[in-house]
Tab-separated table of C-alpha atoms and ligand atoms in Angstrom:
chain	number	residue	atom	x	y	z
A	195	MET	CA	87.996	67.280	79.775
A	196	SER	CA	85.794	68.767	77.074
A	197	ASN	CA	85.328	72.296	78.378
A	198	PRO	CA	88.064	73.364	80.769
A	199	LEU	CA	86.596	75.738	83.363
A	200	THR	CA	87.877	79.133	82.308
A	201	ILE	CA	88.033	82.623	83.776
A	202	ALA	CA	88.493	85.369	81.207
A	203	LYS	CA	89.910	88.719	82.244
A	204	PHE	CA	89.675	91.751	79.971
A	205	GLY	CA	91.979	94.709	80.473
A	206	GLY	CA	91.211	98.413	80.177
A	207	THR	CA	91.830	98.742	76.443
A	208	SER	CA	89.725	95.632	75.772
A	209	VAL	CA	86.724	97.281	77.442
A	210	ALA	CA	87.536	100.849	76.405
A	211	ASN	CA	84.456	101.274	74.229
A	212	TYR	CA	81.429	99.447	72.873
A	213	ALA	CA	83.151	97.958	69.824
A	214	ALA	CA	86.051	96.685	71.936
A	215	MET	CA	83.574	95.189	74.420
A	216	GLN	CA	81.812	93.400	71.562
A	217	ASN	CA	85.084	91.677	70.630
A	218	CYS	CA	85.359	90.482	74.219
A	219	ALA	CA	81.753	89.336	74.337
A	220	ARG	CA	82.315	87.227	71.224
A	221	ILE	CA	85.369	85.611	72.810
A	222	VAL	CA	83.354	84.740	75.918
A	223	ALA	CA	80.311	83.485	74.036
A	224	GLY	CA	82.558	81.429	71.769
A	225	ASN	CA	84.032	79.362	74.597
A	226	PRO	CA	81.500	77.277	76.526
A	227	GLY	CA	84.081	76.711	79.267
A	228	THR	CA	84.173	80.400	80.189
A	229	ARG	CA	81.923	80.919	83.197
A	230	ILE	CA	83.465	83.938	84.903
A	231	VAL	CA	84.545	87.214	83.361
A	232	VAL	CA	86.711	89.708	85.237
A	233	VAL	CA	86.885	93.226	83.851
A	234	SER	CA	89.170	96.195	84.363
A	235	ALA	CA	87.882	99.732	84.272
A	236	ALA	CA	87.559	101.176	80.769
A	237	ALA	CA	90.921	102.628	79.659
A	238	GLY	CA	91.546	106.051	81.175
A	239	ILE	CA	88.932	105.803	83.928
A	240	THR	CA	91.222	104.654	86.739
A	241	ASN	CA	93.711	107.401	85.895
A	242	HIS	CA	90.929	109.960	86.224
A	243	LEU	CA	89.835	108.419	89.521
A	244	VAL	CA	93.415	108.464	90.814
A	245	ASP	CA	93.574	112.181	90.012
A	246	LEU	CA	90.349	112.782	91.912
A	247	ALA	CA	91.588	110.793	94.875
A	248	HIS	CA	95.081	112.225	95.085
A	249	LYS	CA	95.299	115.694	93.594
A	250	ALA	CA	94.125	118.867	95.235
A	251	MET	CA	91.788	120.409	92.666
A	252	THR	CA	89.331	123.269	92.415
A	253	GLN	CA	85.614	122.460	92.323
A	254	ASP	CA	85.603	123.246	88.605
A	255	GLN	CA	88.489	120.898	87.953
A	256	ILE	CA	86.752	118.138	89.883
A	257	SER	CA	83.614	118.669	87.818
A	258	GLU	CA	85.644	118.496	84.629
A	259	VAL	CA	87.205	115.173	85.541
A	260	CYS	CA	83.816	113.769	86.564
A	261	GLN	CA	82.459	114.877	83.209
A	262	ALA	CA	85.306	113.133	81.374
A	263	ILE	CA	84.410	109.916	83.216
A	264	THR	CA	80.720	110.355	82.422
A	265	ASP	CA	81.536	110.885	78.743
A	266	ILE	CA	83.501	107.633	78.457
A	267	GLU	CA	80.718	105.630	80.114
A	268	TYR	CA	77.925	107.328	78.194
A	269	ARG	CA	79.590	106.635	74.865
A	270	ILE	CA	79.278	102.958	75.730
A	271	LEU	CA	75.789	103.275	77.166
A	272	ASN	CA	74.465	105.020	74.080
A	273	GLU	CA	75.326	102.067	71.881
A	274	LEU	CA	73.656	99.426	74.035
A	275	LYS	CA	70.667	97.679	72.517
A	276	ASP	CA	68.894	97.719	75.850
A	277	LYS	CA	70.098	101.029	77.126
A	278	ASP	CA	67.094	101.743	79.335
A	279	SER	CA	67.655	98.922	81.778
A	280	VAL	CA	71.248	100.043	82.386
A	281	GLU	CA	70.975	103.822	82.435
A	282	SER	CA	69.623	104.310	85.944
A	283	LYS	CA	72.177	101.897	87.414
A	284	LEU	CA	74.970	103.711	85.639
A	285	ASN	CA	73.674	107.042	86.886
A	286	ASP	CA	73.675	105.737	90.456
A	287	LEU	CA	77.332	104.773	90.080
A	288	LEU	CA	78.233	108.107	88.492
A	289	ASP	CA	76.490	109.871	91.383
A	290	GLU	CA	78.621	107.857	93.766
A	291	VAL	CA	81.742	108.951	91.857
A	292	LYS	CA	80.740	112.591	92.260
A	293	LYS	CA	79.825	112.243	95.898
A	294	LEU	CA	83.221	110.750	96.688
A	295	ALA	CA	85.138	113.141	94.433
A	296	PHE	CA	83.642	116.151	96.209
A	297	HIS	CA	83.909	114.585	99.661
A	298	GLU	CA	85.724	116.949	102.040
A	299	GLU	CA	88.041	114.235	103.284
A	300	ILE	CA	88.797	112.455	100.034
A	301	LEU	CA	92.441	113.529	100.015
A	302	HIS	CA	92.974	112.351	103.594
A	303	ARG	CA	91.067	109.119	103.976
A	304	ASN	CA	92.401	106.009	102.323
A	305	ASP	CA	89.130	104.131	102.683
A	306	LEU	CA	87.330	106.831	100.679
A	307	LYS	CA	90.082	106.810	98.071
A	308	ASP	CA	89.702	103.066	97.498
A	309	ASN	CA	85.969	103.390	97.299
A	310	LEU	CA	86.438	105.978	94.576
A	311	LEU	CA	89.091	103.925	92.744
A	312	SER	CA	86.783	100.903	92.663
A	313	MET	CA	84.133	102.767	90.689
A	314	GLY	CA	85.779	102.201	87.295
A	315	GLU	CA	85.486	98.422	87.570
A	316	ARG	CA	81.997	98.679	89.017
A	317	MET	CA	80.875	100.681	86.000
A	318	SER	CA	82.640	98.575	83.375
A	319	SER	CA	81.224	95.329	84.784
A	320	LEU	CA	77.730	96.778	84.539
A	321	MET	CA	78.308	97.818	80.943
A	322	PHE	CA	80.026	94.596	79.945
A	323	SER	CA	77.211	92.428	81.338
A	324	ALA	CA	74.858	94.346	79.062
A	325	VAL	CA	77.088	93.887	76.009
A	326	LEU	CA	77.507	90.203	76.775
A	327	ALA	CA	73.748	89.761	77.147
A	328	GLU	CA	73.428	90.953	73.550
A	329	GLN	CA	75.176	87.716	72.528
A	330	ASN	CA	72.140	85.801	73.779
A	331	VAL	CA	73.796	84.330	76.818
A	332	THR	CA	72.517	84.530	80.361
A	333	THR	CA	74.708	86.840	82.385
A	334	MET	CA	74.826	88.262	85.856
A	335	ASN	CA	76.808	91.127	87.304
A	336	PHE	CA	78.381	89.926	90.547
A	337	ASP	CA	79.804	92.194	93.252
A	338	VAL	CA	83.305	90.831	93.784
A	339	ARG	CA	83.423	92.350	97.277
A	340	LYS	CA	81.233	89.487	98.445
A	341	VAL	CA	84.124	87.091	97.903
A	342	LEU	CA	87.416	88.915	97.534
A	343	ARG	CA	88.384	89.410	101.160
A	344	THR	CA	91.559	91.418	101.790
A	345	ASP	CA	93.375	93.059	104.669
A	346	SER	CA	92.812	96.767	105.263
A	347	GLU	CA	95.935	98.047	103.521
A	348	PHE	CA	94.035	100.443	101.264
A	349	GLY	CA	95.626	101.009	97.880
A	350	CYS	CA	97.584	97.746	97.918
A	351	ALA	CA	95.437	95.344	99.900
A	352	ALA	CA	96.607	91.758	100.340
A	353	PRO	CA	94.153	88.944	99.585
A	354	GLN	CA	93.075	86.571	102.358
A	355	LEU	CA	93.139	83.288	100.548
A	356	GLU	CA	91.138	81.090	102.870
A	357	ALA	CA	88.276	83.541	103.168
A	358	ILE	CA	88.283	84.065	99.412
A	359	ARG	CA	88.072	80.359	98.770
A	360	GLU	CA	85.295	79.850	101.276
A	361	ASN	CA	83.273	82.773	99.924
A	362	ALA	CA	83.839	81.829	96.303
A	363	GLN	CA	82.773	78.234	96.864
A	364	ALA	CA	79.642	79.331	98.726
A	365	LEU	CA	78.568	82.371	96.719
A	366	LEU	CA	80.242	82.410	93.323
A	367	LYS	CA	80.486	78.784	92.280
A	368	PRO	CA	76.736	78.093	92.459
A	369	GLU	CA	76.066	81.016	90.118
A	370	ILE	CA	78.236	79.782	87.261
A	371	ASP	CA	75.887	76.927	86.425
A	372	ASN	CA	73.106	79.359	85.614
A	373	ALA	CA	74.852	82.337	84.121
A	374	ILE	CA	78.121	83.732	82.894
A	375	VAL	CA	79.210	85.782	85.857
A	376	VAL	CA	80.742	89.188	85.157
A	377	THR	CA	82.688	90.695	88.014
A	378	GLN	CA	85.186	93.406	88.890
A	379	GLY	CA	88.945	93.115	88.893
A	380	PHE	CA	91.195	95.132	91.220
A	381	VAL	CA	88.544	95.495	93.931
A	382	GLY	CA	88.114	93.759	97.282
A	383	ALA	CA	86.672	94.317	100.729
A	384	ASP	CA	88.159	94.030	104.200
A	385	ASP	CA	86.678	92.255	107.232
A	386	GLU	CA	84.548	95.263	107.996
A	387	GLY	CA	83.135	95.341	104.492
A	388	ARG	CA	85.093	98.424	103.492
A	389	THR	CA	86.097	98.571	99.824
A	390	THR	CA	89.800	97.996	99.126
A	391	THR	CA	91.928	97.841	95.978
A	392	LEU	CA	94.819	95.543	95.061
A	393	GLY	CA	97.180	98.103	93.500
A	394	ARG	CA	97.404	99.376	89.928
A	395	GLY	CA	97.038	96.695	87.318
A	396	GLY	CA	95.521	94.396	89.941
A	397	SER	CA	92.741	92.939	87.792
A	398	ASP	CA	95.029	90.202	86.490
A	399	PHE	CA	95.661	89.229	90.086
A	400	THR	CA	91.913	89.136	90.796
A	401	ALA	CA	91.355	86.785	87.875
A	402	ALA	CA	94.071	84.431	89.086
A	403	LEU	CA	92.785	84.544	92.677
A	404	LEU	CA	89.246	83.692	91.589
A	405	ALA	CA	90.541	80.952	89.300
A	406	GLU	CA	92.317	79.467	92.295
A	407	ALA	CA	89.287	79.829	94.565
A	408	ILE	CA	86.846	78.052	92.254
A	409	ASP	CA	89.383	75.486	90.970
A	410	ALA	CA	89.360	76.743	87.392
A	411	ASP	CA	91.552	75.058	84.783
A	412	VAL	CA	92.430	78.112	82.724
A	413	CYS	CA	92.848	81.820	83.392
A	414	GLU	CA	92.781	83.931	80.240
A	415	ILE	CA	94.265	87.422	80.288
A	416	TRP	CA	92.951	89.340	77.283
A	417	THR	CA	94.816	92.513	76.509
A	418	ASP	CA	95.947	94.594	73.526
A	419	VAL	CA	98.985	92.516	72.525
A	420	THR	CA	99.094	89.041	71.031
A	421	GLY	CA	100.782	87.466	74.024
A	422	VAL	CA	103.933	87.951	76.027
A	423	TYR	CA	106.803	89.183	73.855
A	424	THR	CA	110.539	88.508	73.977
A	425	THR	CA	110.758	92.099	75.145
A	426	ASP	CA	108.549	95.166	75.146
A	427	PRO	CA	107.820	95.801	71.434
A	428	ARG	CA	107.927	99.523	72.165
A	429	ILE	CA	111.657	99.136	72.893
A	430	THR	CA	112.519	97.197	69.754
A	431	ALA	CA	110.311	96.301	66.808
A	432	ALA	CA	112.216	93.014	66.541
A	433	ALA	CA	110.432	91.728	69.662
A	434	HIS	CA	108.160	88.775	68.926
A	435	PRO	CA	105.454	86.903	70.821
A	436	LEU	CA	106.341	83.743	72.701
A	437	PRO	CA	104.041	80.759	72.158
A	438	GLU	CA	104.937	79.225	75.487
A	439	LEU	CA	106.419	80.227	78.831
A	440	SER	CA	106.887	78.442	82.130
A	441	PHE	CA	105.326	79.678	85.365
A	442	GLU	CA	108.781	80.597	86.655
A	443	GLU	CA	109.767	82.514	83.553
A	444	ALA	CA	106.489	84.432	83.503
A	445	ALA	CA	106.786	85.279	87.191
A	446	GLU	CA	110.337	86.576	86.671
A	447	MET	CA	109.240	88.627	83.682
A	448	ALA	CA	106.318	90.187	85.545
A	449	THR	CA	108.468	90.924	88.578
A	450	PHE	CA	111.216	92.482	86.517
A	451	GLY	CA	109.061	94.838	84.529
A	452	ALA	CA	107.135	93.066	81.748
A	453	LYS	CA	103.971	95.106	81.762
A	454	VAL	CA	101.580	92.494	80.372
A	455	LEU	CA	101.042	90.767	83.699
A	456	HIS	CA	100.624	92.082	87.221
A	457	PRO	CA	103.586	90.664	89.190
A	458	ALA	CA	101.430	88.685	91.639
A	459	THR	CA	99.336	86.977	88.948
A	460	MET	CA	101.445	83.860	88.739
A	461	GLU	CA	101.300	83.009	92.455
A	462	PRO	CA	97.784	81.524	92.460
A	463	ALA	CA	98.446	79.869	89.107
A	464	VAL	CA	101.544	78.161	90.481
A	465	ARG	CA	99.788	77.040	93.655
A	466	LYS	CA	96.974	75.369	91.737
A	467	ASP	CA	98.642	74.574	88.412
A	468	ILE	CA	96.240	76.760	86.443
A	469	LYS	CA	97.195	77.411	82.834
A	470	VAL	CA	97.387	81.097	82.005
A	471	PHE	CA	96.764	82.376	78.498
A	472	VAL	CA	97.668	85.881	77.302
A	473	GLY	CA	96.203	87.132	74.036
A	474	SER	CA	94.735	90.102	72.200
A	475	SER	CA	90.986	90.617	72.434
A	476	LYS	CA	91.161	92.468	69.134
A	477	GLU	CA	92.877	89.642	67.306
A	478	PRO	CA	92.036	86.429	69.147
A	479	GLU	CA	92.635	84.432	65.965
A	480	LYS	CA	96.348	85.245	66.208
A	481	GLY	CA	96.660	83.102	69.318
A	482	GLY	CA	98.868	84.123	72.189
A	483	THR	CA	101.140	82.879	74.938
A	484	TRP	CA	100.388	79.817	77.063
A	485	ILE	CA	102.000	79.964	80.475
A	486	VAL	CA	102.276	76.462	81.860
A	487	LYS	CA	104.016	74.486	84.558
A	488	ASP	CA	106.286	72.533	82.236
A	489	CYS	CA	107.318	73.847	78.853
A	490	GLU	CA	108.420	71.722	75.967
A	491	ASN	CA	111.800	73.361	75.957
A	492	GLU	CA	113.811	75.343	78.479
A	493	PRO	CA	116.089	77.645	76.514
A	494	PRO	CA	118.831	79.493	78.408
A	495	PHE	CA	117.490	82.802	77.075
A	496	ARG	CA	113.768	83.408	76.880
A	497	ALA	CA	113.103	87.107	77.246
A	498	LEU	CA	114.403	90.502	78.265
A	499	THR	CA	112.686	92.931	80.584
A	500	ARG	CA	113.297	96.459	81.710
A	501	ARG	CA	112.129	98.100	84.885
A	502	LYS	CA	112.384	101.856	84.880
A	503	GLU	CA	112.977	104.491	87.519
A	504	GLN	CA	115.180	102.471	89.786
A	505	VAL	CA	116.697	104.080	92.824
A	506	MET	CA	120.083	103.066	94.186
A	507	VAL	CA	120.837	103.705	97.826
A	508	THR	CA	124.355	103.450	99.182
A	509	VAL	CA	124.854	103.344	102.923
A	510	LYS	CA	128.302	103.682	104.340
A	511	THR	CA	129.828	103.583	107.780
A	512	PRO	CA	133.387	103.038	108.897
A	513	LYS	CA	131.929	101.114	111.796
A	514	MET	CA	130.762	98.431	109.444
A	515	MET	CA	134.287	97.113	109.150
A	516	TYR	CA	134.082	94.802	112.124
A	517	ALA	CA	130.470	95.264	112.999
A	518	GLN	CA	127.806	92.665	113.179
A	519	GLY	CA	124.176	93.443	112.686
A	520	PHE	CA	124.660	96.546	110.547
A	521	LEU	CA	122.809	95.018	107.603
A	522	GLN	CA	120.053	93.921	109.886
A	523	GLN	CA	119.639	97.464	111.142
A	524	VAL	CA	119.611	98.926	107.635
A	525	PHE	CA	117.100	96.416	106.326
A	526	GLY	CA	115.028	96.814	109.466
A	527	ILE	CA	114.612	100.500	108.708
A	528	ILE	CA	113.775	99.753	105.080
A	529	ALA	CA	111.181	97.212	106.155
A	530	LYS	CA	109.689	99.573	108.717
A	531	HIS	CA	109.030	102.008	105.886
A	532	LYS	CA	107.477	99.220	103.819
A	533	LEU	CA	110.085	99.285	101.104
A	534	SER	CA	111.535	96.099	99.784
A	535	VAL	CA	115.112	95.605	98.745
A	536	ASP	CA	115.872	94.212	95.335
A	537	LEU	CA	119.533	93.973	94.347
A	538	VAL	CA	122.282	94.166	96.922
A	539	THR	CA	126.029	94.507	96.708
A	540	THR	CA	128.388	94.951	99.612
A	541	SER	CA	131.922	96.125	100.141
A	542	GLU	CA	133.974	96.482	103.271
A	543	ILE	CA	132.386	99.638	104.576
A	544	SER	CA	129.408	100.208	102.329
A	545	VAL	CA	126.307	98.506	101.026
A	546	SER	CA	124.454	99.479	97.875
A	547	PHE	CA	120.973	98.323	97.123
A	548	THR	CA	118.124	99.054	94.790
A	549	LEU	CA	114.554	99.167	95.885
A	550	ASP	CA	111.785	97.263	94.303
A	551	ASN	CA	109.568	99.798	92.618
A	552	PRO	CA	106.052	98.476	92.128
A	553	ALA	CA	103.877	101.023	90.334
A	554	ASN	CA	106.737	103.500	90.596
A	555	SER	CA	105.931	104.294	94.184
A	556	VAL	CA	109.454	104.284	95.594
A	557	ALA	CA	110.026	107.932	94.897
A	558	GLN	CA	107.014	108.607	97.092
A	559	ARG	CA	107.899	106.197	99.824
A	560	LEU	CA	111.609	106.805	99.994
A	561	ASN	CA	110.928	110.028	101.751
A	562	ARG	CA	112.881	112.210	104.143
A	563	GLU	CA	111.782	110.143	107.100
A	564	THR	CA	113.285	106.936	105.722
A	565	ILE	CA	116.510	108.672	104.889
A	566	ALA	CA	116.631	110.439	108.253
A	567	ASP	CA	116.139	107.091	109.976
A	568	LEU	CA	119.014	105.585	107.992
A	569	GLU	CA	121.194	108.597	108.731
A	570	THR	CA	121.014	107.853	112.438
A	571	ILE	CA	123.266	104.853	111.767
A	572	CYS	CA	125.242	105.656	108.600
A	573	ASP	CA	125.950	108.017	105.692
A	574	VAL	CA	123.344	107.738	102.979
A	575	LYS	CA	123.576	108.456	99.279
A	576	VAL	CA	120.514	108.179	97.053
A	577	GLU	CA	120.984	108.066	93.279
A	578	HIS	CA	118.271	108.166	90.659
A	579	GLY	CA	118.280	107.702	86.908
A	580	PHE	CA	118.733	103.953	86.599
A	581	ASP	CA	116.872	101.203	84.796
A	582	LEU	CA	117.094	97.541	85.628
A	583	VAL	CA	117.593	95.209	82.679
A	584	THR	CA	116.884	91.517	83.253
A	585	VAL	CA	117.604	88.510	81.083
A	586	VAL	CA	115.099	85.752	81.835
A	587	GLY	CA	115.797	82.146	80.980
A	588	ASN	CA	116.674	78.737	82.369
A	589	HIS	CA	119.623	77.022	84.040
A	590	MET	CA	121.435	80.337	83.892
A	591	GLN	CA	123.753	79.707	86.780
A	592	THR	CA	124.824	76.268	85.648
A	593	SER	CA	125.154	76.739	81.885
A	594	LYS	CA	128.566	77.606	80.520
A	595	GLY	CA	128.933	80.759	78.497
A	596	VAL	CA	125.661	82.352	79.531
A	597	SER	CA	127.098	85.385	81.249
A	598	SER	CA	129.970	85.846	78.822
A	599	ARG	CA	127.513	86.041	75.958
A	600	ILE	CA	125.455	88.641	77.756
A	601	PHE	CA	128.312	90.767	79.005
A	602	ALA	CA	130.281	90.652	75.767
A	603	ALA	CA	127.251	92.130	74.010
A	604	VAL	CA	127.031	95.078	76.377
A	605	SER	CA	130.725	95.633	77.002
A	606	ASP	CA	130.519	99.228	75.751
A	607	PHE	CA	128.218	100.242	78.550
A	608	ASN	CA	128.731	101.071	82.156
A	609	LEU	CA	126.880	98.549	84.315
A	610	ARG	CA	126.375	99.800	87.845
A	611	MET	CA	125.343	96.584	89.566
A	612	ILE	CA	125.186	92.995	88.389
A	613	CYS	CA	123.145	90.326	90.059
A	614	PHE	CA	122.655	86.647	89.406
A	615	GLY	CA	119.188	85.819	90.632
A	616	ALA	CA	118.781	83.604	93.662
A	617	ASN	CA	117.081	81.191	91.256
A	618	PRO	CA	118.319	79.939	87.883
A	619	HIS	CA	115.942	82.132	85.883
A	620	ASN	CA	117.434	85.599	85.818
A	621	ILE	CA	120.484	87.775	85.517
A	622	SER	CA	119.890	91.472	86.182
A	623	PHE	CA	121.968	94.577	85.878
A	624	LEU	CA	121.456	98.191	86.691
A	625	VAL	CA	122.248	100.626	83.897
A	626	ASN	CA	121.985	104.345	83.278
A	627	GLU	CA	118.494	105.071	82.065
A	628	SER	CA	119.834	106.838	78.991
A	629	ASP	CA	121.502	103.563	77.904
A	630	SER	CA	118.734	101.075	78.585
A	631	THR	CA	116.905	101.198	75.249
A	632	GLU	CA	120.140	100.610	73.369
A	633	ILE	CA	121.222	97.865	75.735
A	634	VAL	CA	117.940	95.983	75.413
A	635	THR	CA	117.994	96.389	71.632
A	636	ILE	CA	121.561	95.073	71.358
A	637	LEU	CA	120.937	92.183	73.719
A	638	HIS	CA	117.735	91.275	71.923
A	639	LYS	CA	119.645	91.087	68.700
A	640	GLU	CA	122.355	88.940	70.248
A	641	LEU	CA	120.031	86.553	72.048
A	642	PHE	CA	116.811	86.388	70.044
A	643	GLU	CA	117.282	87.397	66.412
B	202	LIG	N1	91.788	99.572	86.632
B	202	LIG	C1	92.936	99.282	87.419
B	202	LIG	C2	94.140	100.036	86.900
B	202	LIG	O1	94.037	100.752	85.915
B	202	LIG	C3	93.215	97.822	87.535
B	202	LIG	C4	93.520	97.123	86.231
B	202	LIG	O2	93.211	97.614	85.166
B	202	LIG	O3	94.072	96.017	86.284
B	202	LIG	O4	95.184	99.958	87.473
B	203	MG	MG1	96.769	95.458	83.123
């Protein structure tokens, strides 16, 4: 296989400005196997759009935010060699941003919100196609909504895999023979053609879904770090990049808080055995992390992750003592409110659990209604201020000495909940948020230095 079919995804910082986009364009032009490019919105844009979609603001404030968006895009536009052919298209998109931002119902209609949120990717794909064309390659800007079918759960839409595959084979695949296709991450459309979004950070997921749908060999995730690190380098400077990771390890890391990859990214890769590469678009020569099905080695300890802002809920009822079905009732209520349970511990009359917290939305969703519902069957205590620390590795349940090494290292700290994963790849514990940086630093030293 001379040129493995590759999809390259560039994150927000990689397409933040013209110079950053040029780095990306060189990466694409330098690999003849790369036929599809997925871009995020330029850094900062989606945050502005989220403000417009969710915050009540005065007309002046709305104008200010729209201006900030215009400024970011115009700084890129002004450096384009062929600015004239792009300007009117960009202006159309900026007009759409304004129209939606000032729409009377923007704060109340989720379909309008998603339309607004999608604008960042729609603008950056337009700009990036122009920058890529400067590298003397044929490019086309492709509207991902033609292929990326989702349900209608605005804000966190779920992909419909069969439709995506069918559409991609019919509409996207034929294009890649003639041009390098540039398209939008994060964005989809439902059956009725309404614009949807996949949740914050969803562009990685888009890239993996498209890779699956067109049978690509490689999915590259270009970001601002030289790969996946042993832990977040902002926690400890001793963190170092990992040359290789298995699908399982990467999926655990993403799920348990490693920010480099959207948690769902590995699913399509696993289904179709697509190699995933993570590297820095600024320093591609430094290499990065290859995430593959089978690694050369399977060390017991591979990485450490931290997930912040965890909420612990304890439900208690004397009736639980001999009762059957109490857990089912509790989890039924949690499911009804679209929360998902993460760690669980039980005692005779009480159950404690933490809630999975994608994009830190639990605080929003764990609202009075959920608690009131739970209170119809039990006493409820909600505690905040926890972080979840996870050790990711291999054969953790069957190797001797794994847990003693971990727990000896953190014996000075109060661990609130300990959980061996239901697979052999993780051990997690809930700690006070004020301790988590120290705990990760100490464990990193013990396990990786
Ligand atoms: N632009 C979106 C976000 O900021 C999606 C992404 O960048 O992956 O969340
Ligand atoms: Mg991202």
